[in-house]
Coordinates of C-alpha atoms and ligand atoms in Angstrom, one line a residue:
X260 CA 27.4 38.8 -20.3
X261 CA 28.7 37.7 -23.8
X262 CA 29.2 34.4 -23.9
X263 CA 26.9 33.5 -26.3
X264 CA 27.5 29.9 -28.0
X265 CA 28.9 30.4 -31.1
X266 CA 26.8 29.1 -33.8
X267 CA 28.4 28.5 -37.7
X268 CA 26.1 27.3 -41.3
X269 CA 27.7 24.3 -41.6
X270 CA 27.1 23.1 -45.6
X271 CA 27.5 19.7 -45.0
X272 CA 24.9 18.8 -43.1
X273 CA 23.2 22.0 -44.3
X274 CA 22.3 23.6 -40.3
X275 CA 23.8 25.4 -37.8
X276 CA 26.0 24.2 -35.3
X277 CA 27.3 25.3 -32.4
X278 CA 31.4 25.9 -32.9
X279 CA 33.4 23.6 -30.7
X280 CA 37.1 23.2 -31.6
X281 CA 39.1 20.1 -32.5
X282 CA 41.7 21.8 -30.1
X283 CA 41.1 22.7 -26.7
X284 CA 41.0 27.3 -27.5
X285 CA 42.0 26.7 -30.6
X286 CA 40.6 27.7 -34.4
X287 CA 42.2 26.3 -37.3
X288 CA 40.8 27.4 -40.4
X289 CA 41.4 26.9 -44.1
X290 CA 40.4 29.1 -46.8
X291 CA 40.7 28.4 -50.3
X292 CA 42.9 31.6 -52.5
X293 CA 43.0 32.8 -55.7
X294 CA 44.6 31.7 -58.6
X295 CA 46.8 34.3 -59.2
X296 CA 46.6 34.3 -62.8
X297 CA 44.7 37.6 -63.3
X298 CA 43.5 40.4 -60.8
X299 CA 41.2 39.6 -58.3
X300 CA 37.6 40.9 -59.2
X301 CA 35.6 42.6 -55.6
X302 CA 33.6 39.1 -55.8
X303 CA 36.4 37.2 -55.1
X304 CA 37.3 39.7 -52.3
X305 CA 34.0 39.3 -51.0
X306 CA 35.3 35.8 -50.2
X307 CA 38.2 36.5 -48.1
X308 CA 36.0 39.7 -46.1
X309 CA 34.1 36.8 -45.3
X310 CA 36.7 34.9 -44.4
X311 CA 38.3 37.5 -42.1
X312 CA 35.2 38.4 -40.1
X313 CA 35.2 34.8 -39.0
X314 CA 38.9 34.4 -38.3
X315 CA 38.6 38.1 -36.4
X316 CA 35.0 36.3 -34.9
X317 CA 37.0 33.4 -33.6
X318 CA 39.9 35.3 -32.5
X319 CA 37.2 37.7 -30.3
X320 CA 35.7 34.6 -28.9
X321 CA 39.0 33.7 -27.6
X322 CA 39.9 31.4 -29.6
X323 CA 43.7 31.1 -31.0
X324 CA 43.8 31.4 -34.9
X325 CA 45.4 29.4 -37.1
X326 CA 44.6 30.7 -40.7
X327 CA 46.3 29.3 -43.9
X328 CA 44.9 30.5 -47.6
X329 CA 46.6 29.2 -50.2
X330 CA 47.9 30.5 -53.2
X331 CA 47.0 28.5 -56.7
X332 CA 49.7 29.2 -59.1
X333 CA 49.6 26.0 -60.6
X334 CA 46.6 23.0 -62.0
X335 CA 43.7 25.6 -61.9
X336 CA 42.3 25.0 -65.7
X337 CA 39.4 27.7 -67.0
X338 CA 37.0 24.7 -66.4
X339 CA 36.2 23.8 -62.3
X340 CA 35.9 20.1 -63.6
X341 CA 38.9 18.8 -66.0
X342 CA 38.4 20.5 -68.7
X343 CA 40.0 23.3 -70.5
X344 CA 42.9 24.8 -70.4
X345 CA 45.2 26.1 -67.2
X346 CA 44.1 29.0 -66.3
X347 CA 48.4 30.1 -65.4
X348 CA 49.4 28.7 -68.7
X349 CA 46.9 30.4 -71.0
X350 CA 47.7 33.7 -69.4
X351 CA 51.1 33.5 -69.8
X352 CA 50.8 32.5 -73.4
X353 CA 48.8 35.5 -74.0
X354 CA 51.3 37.9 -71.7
X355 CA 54.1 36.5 -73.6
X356 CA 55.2 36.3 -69.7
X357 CA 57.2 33.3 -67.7
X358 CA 54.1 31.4 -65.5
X359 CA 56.3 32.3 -62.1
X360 CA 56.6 36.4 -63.6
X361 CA 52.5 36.1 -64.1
X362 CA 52.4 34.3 -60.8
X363 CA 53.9 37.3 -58.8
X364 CA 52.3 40.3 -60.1
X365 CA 48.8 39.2 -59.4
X366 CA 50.0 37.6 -56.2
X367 CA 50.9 40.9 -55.0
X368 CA 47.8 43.1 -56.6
X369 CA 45.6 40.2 -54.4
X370 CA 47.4 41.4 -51.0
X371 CA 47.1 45.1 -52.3
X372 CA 43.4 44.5 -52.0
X373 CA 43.6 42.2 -49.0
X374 CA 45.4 45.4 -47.4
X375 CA 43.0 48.0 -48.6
X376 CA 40.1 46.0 -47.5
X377 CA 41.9 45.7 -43.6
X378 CA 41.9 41.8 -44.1
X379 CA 44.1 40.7 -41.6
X380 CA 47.3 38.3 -42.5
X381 CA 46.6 34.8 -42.1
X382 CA 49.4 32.7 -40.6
X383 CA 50.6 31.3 -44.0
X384 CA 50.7 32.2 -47.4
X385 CA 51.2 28.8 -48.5
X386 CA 51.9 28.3 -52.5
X387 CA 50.9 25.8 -54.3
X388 CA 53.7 25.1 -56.4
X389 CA 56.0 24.6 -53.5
X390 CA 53.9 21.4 -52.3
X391 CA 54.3 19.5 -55.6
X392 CA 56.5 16.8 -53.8
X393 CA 53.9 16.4 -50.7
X394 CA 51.1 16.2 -53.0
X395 CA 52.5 13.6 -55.2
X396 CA 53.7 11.6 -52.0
X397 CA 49.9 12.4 -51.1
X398 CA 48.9 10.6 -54.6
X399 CA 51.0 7.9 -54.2
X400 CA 49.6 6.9 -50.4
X401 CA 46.0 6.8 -52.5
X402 CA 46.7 5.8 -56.0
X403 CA 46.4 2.2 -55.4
X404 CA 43.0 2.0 -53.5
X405 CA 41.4 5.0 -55.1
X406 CA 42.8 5.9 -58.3
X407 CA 43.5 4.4 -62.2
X408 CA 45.6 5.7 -64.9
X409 CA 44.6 6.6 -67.9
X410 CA 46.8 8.1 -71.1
X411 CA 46.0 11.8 -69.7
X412 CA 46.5 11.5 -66.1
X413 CA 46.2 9.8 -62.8
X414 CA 42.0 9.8 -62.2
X415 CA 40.4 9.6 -59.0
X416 CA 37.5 7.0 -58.5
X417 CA 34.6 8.7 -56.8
X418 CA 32.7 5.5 -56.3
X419 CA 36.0 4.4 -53.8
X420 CA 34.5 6.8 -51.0
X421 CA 31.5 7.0 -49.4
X422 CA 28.9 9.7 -49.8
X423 CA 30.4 11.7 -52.6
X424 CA 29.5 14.8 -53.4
X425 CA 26.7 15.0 -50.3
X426 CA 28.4 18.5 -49.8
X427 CA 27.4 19.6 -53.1
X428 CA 23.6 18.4 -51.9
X429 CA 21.7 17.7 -54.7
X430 CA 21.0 16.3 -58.2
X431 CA 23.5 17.8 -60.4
X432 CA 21.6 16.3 -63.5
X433 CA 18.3 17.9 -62.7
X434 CA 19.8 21.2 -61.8
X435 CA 21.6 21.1 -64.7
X436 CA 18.0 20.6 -66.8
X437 CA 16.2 23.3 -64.9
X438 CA 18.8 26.1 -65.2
X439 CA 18.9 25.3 -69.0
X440 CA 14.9 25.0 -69.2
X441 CA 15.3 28.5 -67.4
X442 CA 18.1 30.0 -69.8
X443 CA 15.5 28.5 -73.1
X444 CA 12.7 30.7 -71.4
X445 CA 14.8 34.2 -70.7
X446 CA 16.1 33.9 -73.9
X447 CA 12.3 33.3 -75.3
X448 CA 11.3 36.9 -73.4
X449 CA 14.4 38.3 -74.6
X450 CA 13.5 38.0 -78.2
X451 CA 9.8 39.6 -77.7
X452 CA 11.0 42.2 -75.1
X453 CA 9.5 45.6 -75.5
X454 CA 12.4 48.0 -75.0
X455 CA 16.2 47.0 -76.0
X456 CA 17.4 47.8 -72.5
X457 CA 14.7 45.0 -71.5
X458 CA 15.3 43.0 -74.2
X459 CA 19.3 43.2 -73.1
X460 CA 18.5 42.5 -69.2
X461 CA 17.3 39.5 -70.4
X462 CA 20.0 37.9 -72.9
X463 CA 22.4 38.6 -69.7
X464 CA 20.4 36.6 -67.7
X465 CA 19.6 33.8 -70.4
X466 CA 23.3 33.5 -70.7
X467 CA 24.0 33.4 -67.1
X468 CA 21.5 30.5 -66.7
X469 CA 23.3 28.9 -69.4
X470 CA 26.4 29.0 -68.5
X471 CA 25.5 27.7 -65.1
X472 CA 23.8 25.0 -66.5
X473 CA 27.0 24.0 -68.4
X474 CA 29.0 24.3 -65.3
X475 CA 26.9 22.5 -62.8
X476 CA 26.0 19.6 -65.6
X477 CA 29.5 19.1 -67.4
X478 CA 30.5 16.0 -67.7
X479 CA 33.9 15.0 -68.5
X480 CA 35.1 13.7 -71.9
X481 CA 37.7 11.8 -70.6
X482 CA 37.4 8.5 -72.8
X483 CA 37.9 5.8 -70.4
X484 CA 36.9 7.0 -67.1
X485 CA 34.6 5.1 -65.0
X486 CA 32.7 7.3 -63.4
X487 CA 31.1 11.1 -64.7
X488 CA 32.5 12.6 -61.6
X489 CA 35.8 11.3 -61.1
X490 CA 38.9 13.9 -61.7
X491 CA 42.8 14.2 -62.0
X492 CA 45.2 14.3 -59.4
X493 CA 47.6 14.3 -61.7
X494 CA 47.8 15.4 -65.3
X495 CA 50.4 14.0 -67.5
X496 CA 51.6 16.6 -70.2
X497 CA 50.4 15.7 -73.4
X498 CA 53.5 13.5 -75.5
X499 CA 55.4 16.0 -77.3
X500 CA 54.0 18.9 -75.7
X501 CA 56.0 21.3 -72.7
X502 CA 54.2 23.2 -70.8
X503 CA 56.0 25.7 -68.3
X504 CA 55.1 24.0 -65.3
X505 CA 55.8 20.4 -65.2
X506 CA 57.3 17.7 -62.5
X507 CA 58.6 14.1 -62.6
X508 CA 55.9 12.0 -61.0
X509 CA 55.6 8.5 -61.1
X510 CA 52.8 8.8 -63.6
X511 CA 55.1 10.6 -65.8
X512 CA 56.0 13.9 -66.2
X513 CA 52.8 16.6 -65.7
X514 CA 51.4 18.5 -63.4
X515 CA 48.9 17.9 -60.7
X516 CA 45.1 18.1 -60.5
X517 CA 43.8 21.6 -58.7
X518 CA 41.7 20.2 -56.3
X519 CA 44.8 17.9 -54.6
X520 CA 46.2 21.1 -53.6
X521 CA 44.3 22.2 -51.1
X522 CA 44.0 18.5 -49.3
X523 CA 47.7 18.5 -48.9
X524 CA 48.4 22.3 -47.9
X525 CA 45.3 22.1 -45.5
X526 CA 46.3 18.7 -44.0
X527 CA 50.4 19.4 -43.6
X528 CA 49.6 23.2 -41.9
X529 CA 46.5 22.2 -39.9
X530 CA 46.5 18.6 -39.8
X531 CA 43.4 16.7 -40.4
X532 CA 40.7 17.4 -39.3
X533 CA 40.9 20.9 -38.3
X534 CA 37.9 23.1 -37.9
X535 CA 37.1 25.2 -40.9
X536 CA 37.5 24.9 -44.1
X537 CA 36.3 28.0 -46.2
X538 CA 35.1 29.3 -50.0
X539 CA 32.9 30.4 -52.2
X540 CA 29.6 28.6 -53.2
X541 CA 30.8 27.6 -56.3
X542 CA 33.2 25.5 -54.4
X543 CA 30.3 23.7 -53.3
X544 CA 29.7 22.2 -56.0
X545 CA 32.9 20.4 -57.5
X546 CA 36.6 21.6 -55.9
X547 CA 35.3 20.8 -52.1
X548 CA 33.4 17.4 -53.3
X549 CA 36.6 16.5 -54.8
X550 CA 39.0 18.1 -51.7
X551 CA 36.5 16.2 -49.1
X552 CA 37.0 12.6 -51.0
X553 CA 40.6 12.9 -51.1
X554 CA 41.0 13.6 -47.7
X555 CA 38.5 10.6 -46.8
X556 CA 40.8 8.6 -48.6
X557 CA 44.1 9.7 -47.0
X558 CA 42.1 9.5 -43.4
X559 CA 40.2 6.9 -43.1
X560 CA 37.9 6.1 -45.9
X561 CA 34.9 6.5 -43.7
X562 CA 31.5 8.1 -44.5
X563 CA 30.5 11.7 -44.1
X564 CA 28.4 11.1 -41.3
X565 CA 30.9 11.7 -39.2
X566 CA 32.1 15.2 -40.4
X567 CA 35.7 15.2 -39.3
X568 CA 36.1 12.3 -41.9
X569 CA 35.9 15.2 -44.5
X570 CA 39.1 16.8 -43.5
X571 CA 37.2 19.7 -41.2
X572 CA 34.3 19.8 -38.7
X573 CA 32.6 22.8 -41.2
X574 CA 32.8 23.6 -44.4
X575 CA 31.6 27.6 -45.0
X576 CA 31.1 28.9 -48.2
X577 CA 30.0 32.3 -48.9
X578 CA 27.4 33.4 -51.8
X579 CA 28.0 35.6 -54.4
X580 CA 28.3 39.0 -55.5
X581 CA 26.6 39.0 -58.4
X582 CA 26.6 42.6 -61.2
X583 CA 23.7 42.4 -64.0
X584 CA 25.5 43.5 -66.8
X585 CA 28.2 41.0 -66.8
X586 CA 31.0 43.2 -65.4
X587 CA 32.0 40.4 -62.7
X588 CA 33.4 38.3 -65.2
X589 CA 37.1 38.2 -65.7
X590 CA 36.5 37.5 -69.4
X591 CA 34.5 40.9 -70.6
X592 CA 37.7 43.1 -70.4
X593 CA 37.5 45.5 -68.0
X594 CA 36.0 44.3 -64.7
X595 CA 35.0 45.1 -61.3
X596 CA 38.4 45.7 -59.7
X597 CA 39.0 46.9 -56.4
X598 CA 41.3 49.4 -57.7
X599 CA 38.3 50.7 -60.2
X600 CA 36.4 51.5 -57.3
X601 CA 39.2 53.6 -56.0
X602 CA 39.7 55.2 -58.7
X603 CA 36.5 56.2 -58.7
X604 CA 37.0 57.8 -56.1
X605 CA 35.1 55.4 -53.3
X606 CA 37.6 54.7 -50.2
X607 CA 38.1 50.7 -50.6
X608 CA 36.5 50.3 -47.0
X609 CA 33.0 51.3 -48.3
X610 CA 33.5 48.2 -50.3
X611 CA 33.7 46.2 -46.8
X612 CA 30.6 48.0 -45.6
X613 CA 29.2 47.0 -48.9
X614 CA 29.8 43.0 -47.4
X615 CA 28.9 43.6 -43.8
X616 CA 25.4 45.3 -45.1
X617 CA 24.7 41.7 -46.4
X618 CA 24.7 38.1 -44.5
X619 CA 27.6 36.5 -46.0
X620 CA 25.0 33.4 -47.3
X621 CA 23.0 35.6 -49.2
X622 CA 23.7 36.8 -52.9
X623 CA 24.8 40.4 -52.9
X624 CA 24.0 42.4 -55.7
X625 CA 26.4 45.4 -56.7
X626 CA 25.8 48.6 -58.0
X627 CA 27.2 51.4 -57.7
X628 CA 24.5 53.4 -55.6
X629 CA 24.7 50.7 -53.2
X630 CA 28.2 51.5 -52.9
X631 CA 27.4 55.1 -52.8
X632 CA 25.4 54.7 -49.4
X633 CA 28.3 51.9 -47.7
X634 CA 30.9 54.9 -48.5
X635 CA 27.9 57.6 -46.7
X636 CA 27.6 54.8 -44.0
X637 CA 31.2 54.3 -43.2
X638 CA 31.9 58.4 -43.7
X639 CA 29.4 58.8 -40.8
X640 CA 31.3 56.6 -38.6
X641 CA 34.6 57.8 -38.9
X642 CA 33.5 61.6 -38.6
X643 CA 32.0 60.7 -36.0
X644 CA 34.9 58.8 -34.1
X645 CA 37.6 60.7 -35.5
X646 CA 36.8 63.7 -33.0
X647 CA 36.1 61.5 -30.1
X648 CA 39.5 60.2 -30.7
X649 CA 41.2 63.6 -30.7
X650 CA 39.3 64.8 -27.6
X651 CA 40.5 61.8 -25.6
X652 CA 43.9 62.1 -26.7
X653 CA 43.7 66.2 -26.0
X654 CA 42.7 64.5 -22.3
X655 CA 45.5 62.5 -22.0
X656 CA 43.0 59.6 -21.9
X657 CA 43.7 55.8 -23.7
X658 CA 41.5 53.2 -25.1
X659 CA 42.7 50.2 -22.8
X660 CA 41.8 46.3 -23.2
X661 CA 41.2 45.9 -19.8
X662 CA 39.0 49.0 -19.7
X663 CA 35.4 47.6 -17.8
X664 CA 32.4 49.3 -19.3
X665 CA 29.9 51.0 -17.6
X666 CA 26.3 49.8 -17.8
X667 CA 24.6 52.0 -20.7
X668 CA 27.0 49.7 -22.5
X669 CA 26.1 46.2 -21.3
X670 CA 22.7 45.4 -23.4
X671 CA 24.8 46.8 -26.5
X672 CA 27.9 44.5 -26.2
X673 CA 25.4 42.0 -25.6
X674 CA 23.4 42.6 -28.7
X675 CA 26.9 42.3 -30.2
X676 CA 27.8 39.6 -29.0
X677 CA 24.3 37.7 -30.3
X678 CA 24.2 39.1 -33.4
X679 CA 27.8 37.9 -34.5
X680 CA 27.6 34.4 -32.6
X681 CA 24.6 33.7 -34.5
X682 CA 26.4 32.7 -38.3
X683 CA 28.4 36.1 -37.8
X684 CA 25.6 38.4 -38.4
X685 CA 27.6 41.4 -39.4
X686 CA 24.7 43.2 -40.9
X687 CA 23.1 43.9 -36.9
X688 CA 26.5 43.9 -35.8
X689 CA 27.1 47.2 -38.1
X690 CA 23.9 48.7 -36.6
X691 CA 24.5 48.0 -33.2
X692 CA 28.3 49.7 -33.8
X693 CA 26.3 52.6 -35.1
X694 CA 24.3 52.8 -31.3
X695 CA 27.0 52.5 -29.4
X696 CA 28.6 55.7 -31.9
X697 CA 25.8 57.5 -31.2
X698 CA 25.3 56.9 -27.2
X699 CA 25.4 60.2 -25.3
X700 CA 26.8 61.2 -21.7
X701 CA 28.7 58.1 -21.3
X702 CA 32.5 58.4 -20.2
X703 CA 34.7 58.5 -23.6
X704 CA 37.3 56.2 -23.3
X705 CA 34.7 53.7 -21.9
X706 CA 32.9 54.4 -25.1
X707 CA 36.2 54.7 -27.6
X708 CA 37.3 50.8 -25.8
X709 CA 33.2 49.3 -26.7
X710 CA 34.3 51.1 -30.2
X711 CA 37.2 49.3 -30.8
X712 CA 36.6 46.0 -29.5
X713 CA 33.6 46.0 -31.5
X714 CA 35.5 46.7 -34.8
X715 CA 38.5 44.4 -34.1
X716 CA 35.5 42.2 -35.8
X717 CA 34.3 44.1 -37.9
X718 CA 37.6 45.5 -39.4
X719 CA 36.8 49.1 -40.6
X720 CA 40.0 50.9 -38.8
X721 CA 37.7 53.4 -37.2
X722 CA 40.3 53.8 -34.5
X723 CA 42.7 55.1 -37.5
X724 CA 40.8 56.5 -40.3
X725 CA 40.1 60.0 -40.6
X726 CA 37.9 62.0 -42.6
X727 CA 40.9 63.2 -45.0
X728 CA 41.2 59.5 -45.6
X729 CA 37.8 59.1 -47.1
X730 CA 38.5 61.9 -49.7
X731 CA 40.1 59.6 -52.7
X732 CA 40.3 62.1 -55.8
X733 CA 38.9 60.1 -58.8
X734 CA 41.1 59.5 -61.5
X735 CA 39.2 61.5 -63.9
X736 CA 39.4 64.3 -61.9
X737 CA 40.5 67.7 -63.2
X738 CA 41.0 69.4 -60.2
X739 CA 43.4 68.6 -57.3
X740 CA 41.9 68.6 -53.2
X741 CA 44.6 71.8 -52.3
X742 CA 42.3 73.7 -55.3
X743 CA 39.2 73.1 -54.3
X744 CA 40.0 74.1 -50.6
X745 CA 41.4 77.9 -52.3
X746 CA 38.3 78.1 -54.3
X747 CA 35.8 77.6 -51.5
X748 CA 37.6 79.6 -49.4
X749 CA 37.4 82.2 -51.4
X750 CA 33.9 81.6 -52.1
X751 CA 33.3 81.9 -48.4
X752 CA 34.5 85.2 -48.1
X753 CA 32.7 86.4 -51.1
X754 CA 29.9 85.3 -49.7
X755 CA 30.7 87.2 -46.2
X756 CA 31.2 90.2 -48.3
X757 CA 27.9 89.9 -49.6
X758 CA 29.4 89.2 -53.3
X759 CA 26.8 86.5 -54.1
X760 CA 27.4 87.2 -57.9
X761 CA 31.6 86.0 -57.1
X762 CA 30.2 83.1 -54.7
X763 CA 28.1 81.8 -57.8
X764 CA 30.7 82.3 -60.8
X765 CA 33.5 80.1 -58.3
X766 CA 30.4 77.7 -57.7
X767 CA 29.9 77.5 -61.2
X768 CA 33.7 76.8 -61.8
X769 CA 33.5 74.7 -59.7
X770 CA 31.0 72.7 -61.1
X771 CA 32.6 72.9 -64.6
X772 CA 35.5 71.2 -63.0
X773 CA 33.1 67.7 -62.0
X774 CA 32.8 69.7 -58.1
X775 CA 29.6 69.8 -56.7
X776 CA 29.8 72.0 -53.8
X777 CA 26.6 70.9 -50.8
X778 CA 26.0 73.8 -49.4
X779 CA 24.0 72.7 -45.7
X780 CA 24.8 68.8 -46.1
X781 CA 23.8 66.8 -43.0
X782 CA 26.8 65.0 -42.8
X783 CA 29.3 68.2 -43.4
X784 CA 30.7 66.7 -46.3
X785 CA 30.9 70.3 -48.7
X786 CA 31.6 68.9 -51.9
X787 CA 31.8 66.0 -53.9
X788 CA 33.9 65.3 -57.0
X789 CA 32.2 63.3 -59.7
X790 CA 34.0 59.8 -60.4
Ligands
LIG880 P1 39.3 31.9 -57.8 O1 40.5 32.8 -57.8 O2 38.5 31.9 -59.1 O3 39.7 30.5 -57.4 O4 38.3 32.5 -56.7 C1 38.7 32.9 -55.5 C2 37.5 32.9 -54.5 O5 36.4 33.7 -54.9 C3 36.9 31.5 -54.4 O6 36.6 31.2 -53.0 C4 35.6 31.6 -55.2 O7 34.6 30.7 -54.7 C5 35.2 33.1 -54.9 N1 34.3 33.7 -55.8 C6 34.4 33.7 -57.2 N2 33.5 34.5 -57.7 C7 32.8 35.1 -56.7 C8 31.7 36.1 -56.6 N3 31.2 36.6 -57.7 N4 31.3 36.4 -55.4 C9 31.8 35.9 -54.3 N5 32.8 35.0 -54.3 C10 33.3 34.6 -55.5
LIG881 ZN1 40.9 25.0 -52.6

């Protein structure tokens, strides 16, 4: 059987629960999107992988998906709290670009990588900047019993809802004092380290604790608001400033606060409260605080102990991809792109092994030997599926839904089953794929239908992806595919004429050219090309 009760981290109360919808066979889920005001880096993507295997979780449980991400293309300032800049405006500035011209070009390089990484469509797109009448309609129904103005913008009182900020979960003040007591000690080590590759480790860690520190302790400057926590939901452009972006409100002209966004967009698509509502951890902390007290004020009011007063039953939030030397962040230049990895040469799929290696609450750490083995993992499945494919087409056969599997099957799809019903544990999931690839003497569409029902979760395409696929040519390289295949040809017959001398002068050109030919590798792979 698989039926087993699906069970989902919930981090409001901080436990699992076992999913039951708001709607009778119905999942509606809400994920928070990028602000499209640079490329996406492959931490960000590891948000919406996560957020795919549980829409493609609930849709395999039955349930009928609704999934809206939104897309931030206005109110998102370089600070998660109120201050700094907007994150659209400053990148226009320095593009010498219109906001809405910056707006679309990194909209559409964040579905290239949502389509490279087989991320499946949600049911809206929705855009932020086309909500600006619903959300101020949305301030106005709350202004009065929750908010004051002040000369910068309409502020909401945090101290007007109950239990604010129990999603966040702890003391931000004493966080705040132990990451910096941990950044002061790094950087101690740091300045006494014994090599300068040690000594470097450590400044990139000192920094990182410090700059958490500043962003989990911040407290706003605002002069004259009454509590540390409270933010805008509506920021009134400064007096005889114009920014690019700006709408008539009745708190004067501005624009509105980031985290009133999502409360609108998620409550007009799914309506309140739906079931999920999605992010990364570091939405734990401020944006989803902020997001769950407006939506208790345009509900109810009531407390968090009853969870749909939030806005959704659960809140998810995966953890972090975190790269040691600082090549995550958006600010050092050039960063850890999708599109970096494919020119590299890795197929962006091994970048989806990569997540479904880890448990999505876990930090993941990159490197690119890590990504090395996901691309080796994911190469073994497909040349391993890609013939069995072709043999049951050459049979006339077809993978069918309705196709009932035999019993060598049975403990596997119920392994399955457990292992992604329990907080979508994709990384046994992925290894009890790999069993069912590897099961002998069973009938092959049987086997080809367990294939593919198991990877409509997991979402690798191994029903479409063949082993020319996988061969990306790195950018760098000096050599195209169609050459290397005439050169080891013709290495292959010097070597069945016995002229080793030719067969090591076109390896050795080969070589010269960034092509290391593997001669007897397990997985019949022949050559690699150096990225
Ligand atoms: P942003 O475009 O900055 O709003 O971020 C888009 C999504 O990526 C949000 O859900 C963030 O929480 C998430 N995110 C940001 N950095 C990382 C990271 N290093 N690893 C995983 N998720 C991240
Ligand atoms: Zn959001």
């Amino acid at each position: 059987m698989t039926d087993t009760p699906l069970q989902l981290f919930n981090s409001l109360t901080r436990r699992l629960e076992t999913f039951t919808p708001v709607h009778a066979g119905e999942a509606r889920v809400y994920s928070c999107g990028p602000t499209v005001y640079n490329y996406p880096h492959i931490g960000n993507m590891r948000a919406y992988v996560f957020a795919d295997v549980l829409g493609r979780t609930l849709s395999y449980k039955g349930y009928k998906l609704s999934h809206v991400i939104n897309i931030t293309d206005v109110g998102h300032l370089t600070d998660d709290a109120d201050a700094g800049e907007d994150k659209m405006e400053k990148m226009a500035a320095k593009e010498a670009k219109s906001i809405w011209a910056i707006a679309e070009h990194y909209t559409q390089a964040y579905w290239a990588d949502i389509k490279a990484l087989n991320i499946r469509q949600p049911m809206e797109w929705s855009v932020a900047t086309k909500y600006v009448p619903a959300m101020i309609e949305f301030a106005e129904k709350i202004a009065e019993k929750h908010c004051y103005e002040l000369e910068s913008g309409l502020y909401f009182d945090v101290s007007t809802v109950a239990d604010y900020g129990r999603l966040a979960g702890f003391d931000r003040a004493a966080a705040a004092a132990s990451l910096a007591a941990k950044a002061a000690s790094l950087a101690a080590q740091a300045a006494i380290a014994e090599t300068p590759e040690e000594q470097a480790r450590l400044m990139v860690a000192a920094v990182e604790a410090a700059t958490s520190a500043h962003s989990v302790g911040r407290i706003e400057k605002v002069e004259g608001k009454r509590n540390a926590a409270d933010f805008a939901i509506w920021r009134k452009t400064p007096t005889g400033e114009t920014r690019q972006m700006e709408w008539d409100s009745p708190w004067g002209r501005g624009a509105p606060g980031w985290h009133l966004e999502c409360s609108v967009m998620s409550g007009a698509l799914l309506g309140f409260p739906f079931d999920i509502h999605t992010g990364g951890i570091d939405h734990r902390e401020i944006h989803h605080p902020n997001e769950i007290a407006q939506n208790q004020a345009i509900c109810c009011s009531g407390g968090l102990d009853v969870a749909e007063n939030s806005g959704a039953k659960l809140w998810m939030h995966n953890n972090f991809l975190v790269e040691r030397s600082g090549k995550m962040s958006k600010s050092s230049g050039e960063f850890l792109r999708l599109q970096l990895l494919i020119d590299k040469g890795y197929h962006p799929l091994a970048y989806r092994v990569m997540c479904l290696q880890a448990h999505y609450r876990g930090e993941l750490e990159f490197s690119w030997e890590g990504l090395g083995s996901a691309l080796t993992r994911l190469k073994r499945l497909v040349m391993a599926v890609e013939p069995l494919r072709a043999r049951l087409n050459d049979e006339g056969g077809a993978v069918t839904e309705g196709l009932v599997p035999g019993p060598k099957f049975m403990p596997l799809l119920e392994a399955f089953d457990v292992a992604i019903s329990e907080d979508l544990g994709t990384p046994v999931a992925l290894t009890v794929l790999e069993q069912v690839v590897a099961l002998k003497k069973v009938d092959l569409a049987q086997k080809l239908s367990v294939i593919a029902r198991m990877d409509d979760v997991l979402g690798l395409k191994l029903m479409h992806l063949t082993r020319a696929d996988l061969r990306l040519t790195p950018k760098s390289a000096r050599i195209t595919i169609e050459e290397i295949d005439e050169i080891l040809a013709a290495r292959r017959q010097a070597r069945a004429d016995k002229d080793f001398a030719r067969s090591d002068a076109l390896r050795d050109d080969l070589a010269a050219r960034g092509v290391e030919v593997m001669d007897g590798d397990p997985l019949g792979w022949d050559w690699k090309l150096e990225g």
